[in-house]
Every structure is written in C-alpha cells, then in structure tokens.
Short mmCIF file of C-alpha atoms in Angstrom, two decimals:
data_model
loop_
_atom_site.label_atom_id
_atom_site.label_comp_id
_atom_site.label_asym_id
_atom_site.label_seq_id
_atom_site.Cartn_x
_atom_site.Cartn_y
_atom_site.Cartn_z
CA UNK F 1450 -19.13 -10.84 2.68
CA UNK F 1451 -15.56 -10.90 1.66
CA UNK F 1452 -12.76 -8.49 2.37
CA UNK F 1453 -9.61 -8.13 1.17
CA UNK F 1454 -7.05 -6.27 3.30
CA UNK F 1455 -4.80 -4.94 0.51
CA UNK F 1456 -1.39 -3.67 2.55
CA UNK F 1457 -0.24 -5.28 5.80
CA UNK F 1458 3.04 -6.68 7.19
CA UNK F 1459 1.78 -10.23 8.63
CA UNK F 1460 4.59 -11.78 7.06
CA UNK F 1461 7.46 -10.64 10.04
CA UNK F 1462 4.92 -12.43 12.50
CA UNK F 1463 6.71 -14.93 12.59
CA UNK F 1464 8.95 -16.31 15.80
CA UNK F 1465 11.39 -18.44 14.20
CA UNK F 1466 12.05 -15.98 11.87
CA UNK F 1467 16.53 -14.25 12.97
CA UNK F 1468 17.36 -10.74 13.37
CA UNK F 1469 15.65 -7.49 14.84
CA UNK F 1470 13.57 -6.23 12.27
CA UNK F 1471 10.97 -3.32 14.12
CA UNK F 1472 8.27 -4.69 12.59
CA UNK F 1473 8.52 -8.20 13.66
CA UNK F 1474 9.69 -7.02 17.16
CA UNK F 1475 6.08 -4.95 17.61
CA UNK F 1476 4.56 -8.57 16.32
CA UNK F 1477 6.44 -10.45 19.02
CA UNK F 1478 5.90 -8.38 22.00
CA UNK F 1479 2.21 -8.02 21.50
CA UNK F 1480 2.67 -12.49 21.22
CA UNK F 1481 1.56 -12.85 17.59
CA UNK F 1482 4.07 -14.35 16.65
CA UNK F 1483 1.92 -17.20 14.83
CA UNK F 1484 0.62 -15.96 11.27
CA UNK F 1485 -1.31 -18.97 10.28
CA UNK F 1486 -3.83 -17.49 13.18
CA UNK F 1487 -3.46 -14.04 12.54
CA UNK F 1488 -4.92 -15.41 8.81
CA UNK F 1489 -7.49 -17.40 10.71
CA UNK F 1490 -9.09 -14.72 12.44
CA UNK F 1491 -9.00 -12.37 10.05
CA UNK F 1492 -10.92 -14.89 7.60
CA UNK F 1493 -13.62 -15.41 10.65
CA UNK F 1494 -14.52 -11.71 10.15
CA UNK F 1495 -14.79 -11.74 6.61
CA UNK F 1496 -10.90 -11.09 5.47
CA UNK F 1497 -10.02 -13.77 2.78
CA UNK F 1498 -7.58 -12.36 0.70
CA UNK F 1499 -4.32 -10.11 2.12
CA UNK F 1500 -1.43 -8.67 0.53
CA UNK F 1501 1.66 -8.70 2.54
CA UNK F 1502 4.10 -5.47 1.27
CA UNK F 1503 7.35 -5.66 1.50
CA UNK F 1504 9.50 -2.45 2.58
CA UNK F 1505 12.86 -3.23 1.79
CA UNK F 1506 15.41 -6.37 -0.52
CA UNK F 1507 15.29 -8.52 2.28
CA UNK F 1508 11.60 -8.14 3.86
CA UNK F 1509 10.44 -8.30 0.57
CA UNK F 1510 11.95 -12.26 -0.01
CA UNK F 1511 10.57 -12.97 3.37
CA UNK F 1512 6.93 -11.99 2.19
CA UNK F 1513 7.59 -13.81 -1.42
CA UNK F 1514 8.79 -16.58 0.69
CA UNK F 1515 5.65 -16.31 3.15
CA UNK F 1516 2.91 -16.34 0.39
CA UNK F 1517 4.22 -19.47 -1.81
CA UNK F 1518 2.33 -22.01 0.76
CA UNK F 1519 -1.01 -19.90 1.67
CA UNK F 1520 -3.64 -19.83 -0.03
CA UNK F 1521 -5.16 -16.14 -0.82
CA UNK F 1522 -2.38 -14.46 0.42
CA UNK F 1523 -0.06 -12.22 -1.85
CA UNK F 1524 3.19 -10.38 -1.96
CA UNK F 1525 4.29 -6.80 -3.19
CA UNK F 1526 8.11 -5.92 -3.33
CA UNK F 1527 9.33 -2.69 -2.16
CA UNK F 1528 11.84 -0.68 -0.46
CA UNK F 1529 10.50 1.92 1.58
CA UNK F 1530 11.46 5.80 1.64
CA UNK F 1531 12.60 5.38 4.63
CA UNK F 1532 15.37 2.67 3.89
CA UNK F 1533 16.46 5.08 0.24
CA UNK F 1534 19.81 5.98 1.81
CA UNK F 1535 20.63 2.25 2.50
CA UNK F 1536 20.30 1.26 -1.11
CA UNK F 1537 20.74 4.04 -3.45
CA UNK F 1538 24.72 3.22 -3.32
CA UNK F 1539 24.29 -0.56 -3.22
CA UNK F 1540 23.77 -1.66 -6.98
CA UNK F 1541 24.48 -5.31 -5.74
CA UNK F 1542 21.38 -4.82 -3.30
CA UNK F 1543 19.02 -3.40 -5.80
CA UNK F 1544 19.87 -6.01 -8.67
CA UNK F 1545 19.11 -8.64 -6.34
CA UNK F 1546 15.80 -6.50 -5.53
CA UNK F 1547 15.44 -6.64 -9.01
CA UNK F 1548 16.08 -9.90 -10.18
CA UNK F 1549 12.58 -10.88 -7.38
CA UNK F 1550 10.15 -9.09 -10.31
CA UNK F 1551 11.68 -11.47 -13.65
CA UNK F 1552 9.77 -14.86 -11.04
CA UNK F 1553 6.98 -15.92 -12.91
CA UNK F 1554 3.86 -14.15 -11.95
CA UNK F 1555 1.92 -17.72 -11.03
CA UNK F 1556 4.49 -18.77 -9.30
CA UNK F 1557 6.00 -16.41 -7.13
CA UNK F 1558 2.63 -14.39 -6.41
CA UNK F 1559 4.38 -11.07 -6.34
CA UNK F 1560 1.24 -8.91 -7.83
CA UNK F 1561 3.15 -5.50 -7.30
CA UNK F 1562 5.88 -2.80 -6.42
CA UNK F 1563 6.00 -0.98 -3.44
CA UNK F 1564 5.48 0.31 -1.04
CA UNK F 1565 7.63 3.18 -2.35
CA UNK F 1566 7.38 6.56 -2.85
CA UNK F 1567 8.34 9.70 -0.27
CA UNK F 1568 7.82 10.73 3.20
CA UNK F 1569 8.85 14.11 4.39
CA UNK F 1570 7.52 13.57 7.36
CA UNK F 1571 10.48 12.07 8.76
CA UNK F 1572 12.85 12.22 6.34
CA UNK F 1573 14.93 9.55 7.45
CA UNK F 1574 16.11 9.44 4.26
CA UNK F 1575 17.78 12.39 2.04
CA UNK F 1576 15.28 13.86 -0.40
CA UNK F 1577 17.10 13.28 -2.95
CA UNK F 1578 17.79 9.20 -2.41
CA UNK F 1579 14.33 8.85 -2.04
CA UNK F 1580 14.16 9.93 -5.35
CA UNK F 1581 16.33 8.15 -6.82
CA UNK F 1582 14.55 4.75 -5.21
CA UNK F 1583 11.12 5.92 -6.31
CA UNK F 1584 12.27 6.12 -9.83
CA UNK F 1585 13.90 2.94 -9.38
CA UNK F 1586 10.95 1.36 -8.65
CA UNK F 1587 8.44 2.50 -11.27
CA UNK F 1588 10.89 1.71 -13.85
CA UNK F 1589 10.78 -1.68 -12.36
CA UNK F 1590 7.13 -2.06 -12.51
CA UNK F 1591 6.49 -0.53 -15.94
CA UNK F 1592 9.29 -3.48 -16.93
CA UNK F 1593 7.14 -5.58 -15.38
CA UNK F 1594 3.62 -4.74 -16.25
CA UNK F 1595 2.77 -4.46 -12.10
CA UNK F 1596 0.79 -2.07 -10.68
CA UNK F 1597 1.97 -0.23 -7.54
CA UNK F 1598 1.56 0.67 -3.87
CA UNK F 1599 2.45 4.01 -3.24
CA UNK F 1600 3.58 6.13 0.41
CA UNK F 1601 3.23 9.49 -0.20
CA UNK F 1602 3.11 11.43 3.14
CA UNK F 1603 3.95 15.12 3.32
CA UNK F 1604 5.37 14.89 0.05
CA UNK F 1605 2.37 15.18 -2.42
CA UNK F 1606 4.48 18.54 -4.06
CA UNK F 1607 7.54 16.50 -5.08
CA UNK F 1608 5.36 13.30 -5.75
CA UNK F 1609 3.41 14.30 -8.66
CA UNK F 1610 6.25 15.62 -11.24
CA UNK F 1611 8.31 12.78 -10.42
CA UNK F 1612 4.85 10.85 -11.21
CA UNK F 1613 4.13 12.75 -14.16
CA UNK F 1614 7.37 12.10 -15.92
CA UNK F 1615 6.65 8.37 -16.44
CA UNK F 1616 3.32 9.38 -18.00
CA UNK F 1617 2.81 9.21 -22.03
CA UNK F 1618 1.92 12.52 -23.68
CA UNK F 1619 -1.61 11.45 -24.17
CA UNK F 1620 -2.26 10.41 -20.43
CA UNK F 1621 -0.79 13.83 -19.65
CA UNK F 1622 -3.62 16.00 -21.50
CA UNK F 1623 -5.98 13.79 -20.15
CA UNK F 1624 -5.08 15.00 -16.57
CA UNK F 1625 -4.66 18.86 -17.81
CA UNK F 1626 -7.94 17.93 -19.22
CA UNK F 1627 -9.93 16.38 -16.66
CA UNK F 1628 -12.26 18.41 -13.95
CA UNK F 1629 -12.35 17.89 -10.28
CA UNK F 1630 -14.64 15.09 -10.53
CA UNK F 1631 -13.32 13.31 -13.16
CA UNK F 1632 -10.76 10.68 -13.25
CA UNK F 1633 -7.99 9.96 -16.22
CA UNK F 1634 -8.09 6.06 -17.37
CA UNK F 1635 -4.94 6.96 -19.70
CA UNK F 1636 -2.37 6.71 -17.33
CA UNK F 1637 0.89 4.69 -18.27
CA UNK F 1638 1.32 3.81 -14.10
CA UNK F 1639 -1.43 2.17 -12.75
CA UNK F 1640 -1.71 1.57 -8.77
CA UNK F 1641 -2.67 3.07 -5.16
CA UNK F 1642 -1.83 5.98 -2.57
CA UNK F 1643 -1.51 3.77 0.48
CA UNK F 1644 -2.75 5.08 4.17
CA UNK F 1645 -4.32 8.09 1.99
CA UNK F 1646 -4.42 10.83 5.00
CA UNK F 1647 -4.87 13.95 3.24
CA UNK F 1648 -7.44 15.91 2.09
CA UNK F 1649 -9.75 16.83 -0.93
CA UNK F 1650 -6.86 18.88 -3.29
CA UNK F 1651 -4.55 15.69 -2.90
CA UNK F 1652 -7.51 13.31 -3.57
CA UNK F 1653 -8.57 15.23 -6.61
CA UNK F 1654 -4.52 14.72 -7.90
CA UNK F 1655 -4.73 11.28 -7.18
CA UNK F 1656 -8.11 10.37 -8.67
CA UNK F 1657 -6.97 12.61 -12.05
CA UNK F 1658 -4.79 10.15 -12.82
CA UNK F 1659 -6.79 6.98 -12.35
CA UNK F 1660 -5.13 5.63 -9.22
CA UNK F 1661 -6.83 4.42 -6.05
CA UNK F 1662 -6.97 5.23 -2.52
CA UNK F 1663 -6.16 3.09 -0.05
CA UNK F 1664 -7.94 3.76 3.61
CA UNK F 1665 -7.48 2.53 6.86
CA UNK F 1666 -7.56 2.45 10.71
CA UNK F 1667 -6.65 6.26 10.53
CA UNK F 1668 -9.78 7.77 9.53
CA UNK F 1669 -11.28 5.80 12.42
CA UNK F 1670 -9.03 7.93 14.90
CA UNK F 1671 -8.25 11.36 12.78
CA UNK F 1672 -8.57 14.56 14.52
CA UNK F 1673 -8.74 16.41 11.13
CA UNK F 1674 -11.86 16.79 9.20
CA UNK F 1675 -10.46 17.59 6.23
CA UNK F 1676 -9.41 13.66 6.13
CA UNK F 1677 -12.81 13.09 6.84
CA UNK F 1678 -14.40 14.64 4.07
CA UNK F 1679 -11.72 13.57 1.68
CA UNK F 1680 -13.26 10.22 2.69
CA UNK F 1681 -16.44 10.80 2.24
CA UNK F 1682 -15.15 11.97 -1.52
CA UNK F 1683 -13.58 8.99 -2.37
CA UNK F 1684 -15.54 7.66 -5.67
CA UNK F 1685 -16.60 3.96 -4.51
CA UNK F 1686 -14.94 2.47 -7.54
CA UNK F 1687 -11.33 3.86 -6.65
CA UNK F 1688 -11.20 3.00 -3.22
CA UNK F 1689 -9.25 0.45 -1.25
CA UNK F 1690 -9.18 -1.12 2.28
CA UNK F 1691 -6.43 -2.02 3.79
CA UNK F 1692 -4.77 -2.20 7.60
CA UNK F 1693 -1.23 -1.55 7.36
CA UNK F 1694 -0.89 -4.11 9.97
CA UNK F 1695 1.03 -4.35 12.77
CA UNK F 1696 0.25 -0.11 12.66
CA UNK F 1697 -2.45 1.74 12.45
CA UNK F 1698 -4.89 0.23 14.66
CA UNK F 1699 -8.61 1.54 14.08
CA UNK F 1700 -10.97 2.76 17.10
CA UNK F 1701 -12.08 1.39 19.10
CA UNK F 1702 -8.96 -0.77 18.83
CA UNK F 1703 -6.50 1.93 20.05
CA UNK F 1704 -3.98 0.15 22.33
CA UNK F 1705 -3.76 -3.04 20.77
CA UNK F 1706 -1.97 -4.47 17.65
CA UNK F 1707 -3.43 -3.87 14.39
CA UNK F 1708 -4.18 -7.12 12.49
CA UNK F 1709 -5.88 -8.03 9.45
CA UNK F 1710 -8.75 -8.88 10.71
CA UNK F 1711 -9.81 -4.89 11.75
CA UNK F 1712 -10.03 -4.15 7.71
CA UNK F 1713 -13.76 -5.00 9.01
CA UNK F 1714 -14.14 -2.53 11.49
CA UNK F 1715 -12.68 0.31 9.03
CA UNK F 1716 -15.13 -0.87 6.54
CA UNK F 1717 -17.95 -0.17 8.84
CA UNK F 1718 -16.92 2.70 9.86
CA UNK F 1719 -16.92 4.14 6.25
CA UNK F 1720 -19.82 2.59 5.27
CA UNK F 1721 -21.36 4.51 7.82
CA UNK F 1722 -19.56 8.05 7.30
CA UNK F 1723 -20.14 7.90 3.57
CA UNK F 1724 -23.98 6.59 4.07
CA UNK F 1725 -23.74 3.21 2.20
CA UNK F 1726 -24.70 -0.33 2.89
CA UNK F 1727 -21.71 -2.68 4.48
CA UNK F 1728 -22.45 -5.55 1.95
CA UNK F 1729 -22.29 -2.81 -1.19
CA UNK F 1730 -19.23 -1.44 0.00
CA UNK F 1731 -17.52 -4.29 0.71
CA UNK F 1732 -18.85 -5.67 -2.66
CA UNK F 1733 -16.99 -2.53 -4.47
CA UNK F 1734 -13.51 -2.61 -2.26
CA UNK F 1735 -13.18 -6.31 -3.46
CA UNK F 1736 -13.79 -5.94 -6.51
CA UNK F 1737 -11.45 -3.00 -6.89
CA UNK F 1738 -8.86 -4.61 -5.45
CA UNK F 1739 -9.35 -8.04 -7.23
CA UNK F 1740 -9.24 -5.63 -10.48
CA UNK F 1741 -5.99 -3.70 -9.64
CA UNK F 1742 -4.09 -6.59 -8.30
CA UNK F 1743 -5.53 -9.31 -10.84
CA UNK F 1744 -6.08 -11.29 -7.36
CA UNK F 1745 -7.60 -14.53 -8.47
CA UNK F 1746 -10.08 -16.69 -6.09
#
C-alpha cells in the first residue's frame, strides 16, 4: 500500500534551520526537529510520497530548498491568507515569489501554487489583501501551467466569484450546467480545497468545477455531522489525503504532533465511514494525487 500525504509542513522541522517561524517552533518543542526521520516513519506506515506547502516567499524557498535532495518529496509555493497584508504592498517580495515558478519543473520539483486562498475565520488579514494575493496567485499558476492548493475556510461566498472569473466561458456553462452529482472537467484552474471542513452545498461547488478535496485528521475529531456526511459524499476519484502536518492531528492522536505518517490513520478512518476497502481507497487517493500533481515514482 502506498500513500501519499499531499499538504504538510515537514520542511520547518528542521533545527539548524534561524529565526522563529511558528511552525518550526511547534516542530521543535514537540523534538522533531530531524526530518529525514519524520520521512522515515512515515514511509514505515505506508507514506512514500509528501508534498511540503509553502505559506509564504520565504517558507516557500525553504521547502524548494528541502525537496532538491529527497527522493519522493515535493514542494508547492504559496503565501498564505493569513500573511496577504505583509505582501500585497511589497512588489519586490512578490517578484521574488514569482521569479521561484520560471525553475524548471524537473529541477526544482515545485508541482504547484498555494496554499492560498481566504480565511475569514481569523481574518488576520484585510479582506480585501487577501484578495488581491489570491488573484496573484492563480495568475501565477495559469502562467505556469500548475495546479493549485487551495484554503478556503469561512469564506466559500467570496471564494467562488473570485474563482469563477479565471474560468473560460465554456467551463462556466458547464458548471451552470452540471447537477448536484455531476462534476465539470472544463475548468481553466485545475487543483484542491485543502483541510475541506464543510459540508455537502460547499462540496457540491467544489466538485462542479472539477477540483478535489483534500481530507484530513479533522474528520477524525469533528463534532459536526454535516462534515461527516460531506465525507461520506466525496466521489472516490476527487478525493485527497493529506495531514497538514505539524496541525491537525487525527484521533486517537489528539495531544501529540501531527506528522506524516498519520495520513494512515485518516485513511482508515474513511475507509471505514464511507464503507470501502483500505487497499481500494488508498489505491484511488494515490492515484488522484499522482494525476493532479504529475508526481512521478
């Protein structure tokens, strides 16, 4: 059986690595601070391919960086709704954010953009930079021909238009056009909802036009069943696994640092809420994500 955990954050688990980035302080204090073993365990449980997201300029060359001597590991560049307000008046920062997508493919490994998108949630950043960042960044990855990770949280009402806008005319009937059940394949943006956490009206948005849903530790933990049966609902060709490590840490987990290695334990947990084998499950997530992110062996 092999996995692939398709979002996490192992690349700030590193102890030589200066400043105070939150991320790589939760890594330190919890003692991971070595992610050659972090990748080692989570390839004893099946894990052999990750994706380590980047969430703003700088984070994202440290995960470029990280990737270019492991095998089976990946990078996506982002900047993170959170951080909009630090870059939407720093062109110098966003051209050099920029100037990471022109590497070659093969050689820098970067197989998306994002994570990006909007959280209202906290709105640590003004609506409007946000914005102005997400647009940013799907320009950069139509440029680019990438697909991309998307965080949409709280924010599903301002998501889609901005969404929408990017899409050709034709994609855009095919989504006017398409029933509950259906999916559009005509979009112009191609990607996944990260840490999807909603419920069935959002899934039936996302699934119109032809992205995928990324799941994870949460619906091990939710208290809402609405999540639950949005789960259930994903079609098995659309849907994702991922950790979102160091966060996010599935049942019966809770307490201890999320690592890559748990995109097991979410598996089985789904495989057993939606009533489907492990192996075929993990078979499909693979594949999807092998498909989407043009992951090679």
């Amino acid at each position: 059986m092999e996995l692939v955990d398709t979002h996490c954050h192992i690349h700030e688990a590193q102890f030589e690595l200066a400043g105070d980035d939150p991320v790589r302080a939760r890594w330190l204090r919890a003692g991971k601070g070595d992610p050659d073993q972090i990748i080692a365990d989570a390839r004893a449980d099946g894990v052999s391919q990750l994706i380590c997201v980047g969430t703003d300029a700088d984070d994202s060359e440290i995960a470029v960086g990280f990737v270019q001597s492991r095998e089976n590991t990946w990078a996506s560049i982002g900047i993170h709704p959170h951080e909009a307000k630090r870059y939407a008046h720093d062109p110098p920062a966003l051209r050099r954010f920029a100037e990471l997508a022109k590497r070659p493919k093969a050689q820098s490994k970067i197989i998306a953009v994002g994570e990006c998108g909007l959280d209202y949630y906290y709105n640590h950043s003004p609506k409007r930079e946000q914005e102005q960042l997400l647009r940013f960044q799907m320009e950069l990855a139509l440029e680019h021909n990438l697909p991309m990770i998307f965080h949409v949280r709280d924010a599903f009402e301002d998501f889609w238009p901005i969404f929408d806008s990017y899409l050709s005319e034709s994609a855009l009937k095919k989504i006017r056009e398409e029933d509950s059940e259906g999916t559009s394949e005509g979009a112009d943006i191609r990607g996944v909802v990260h840490s999807f956490s909603a419920g069935r009206k959002e899934l039936d948005e996302i699934l119109a036009r032809g992205l995928y849903v990324g799941l994870n530790g949460i619906v091990t933990f939710t208290k809402e069943p609405e999540q639950l049966v949005a789960a259930r609902a994903v079609p098995r060709d659309k849907l994702l696994l991922e950790t979102d490590a160091p966060f996010l840490t599935p049942a019966p987990y809770r307490g201890k640092i999320c690592e890559p290695k748990h995109t097991r334990v979410t598996l089985e947990f789904l495989a057993a809420l939606r009533n489907e084998g492990v192996q075929i499950l993990a078979a499909a997530t693979t594949a999807n994500a092998r498909h989407l992110f043009s992951l090679h062996g």
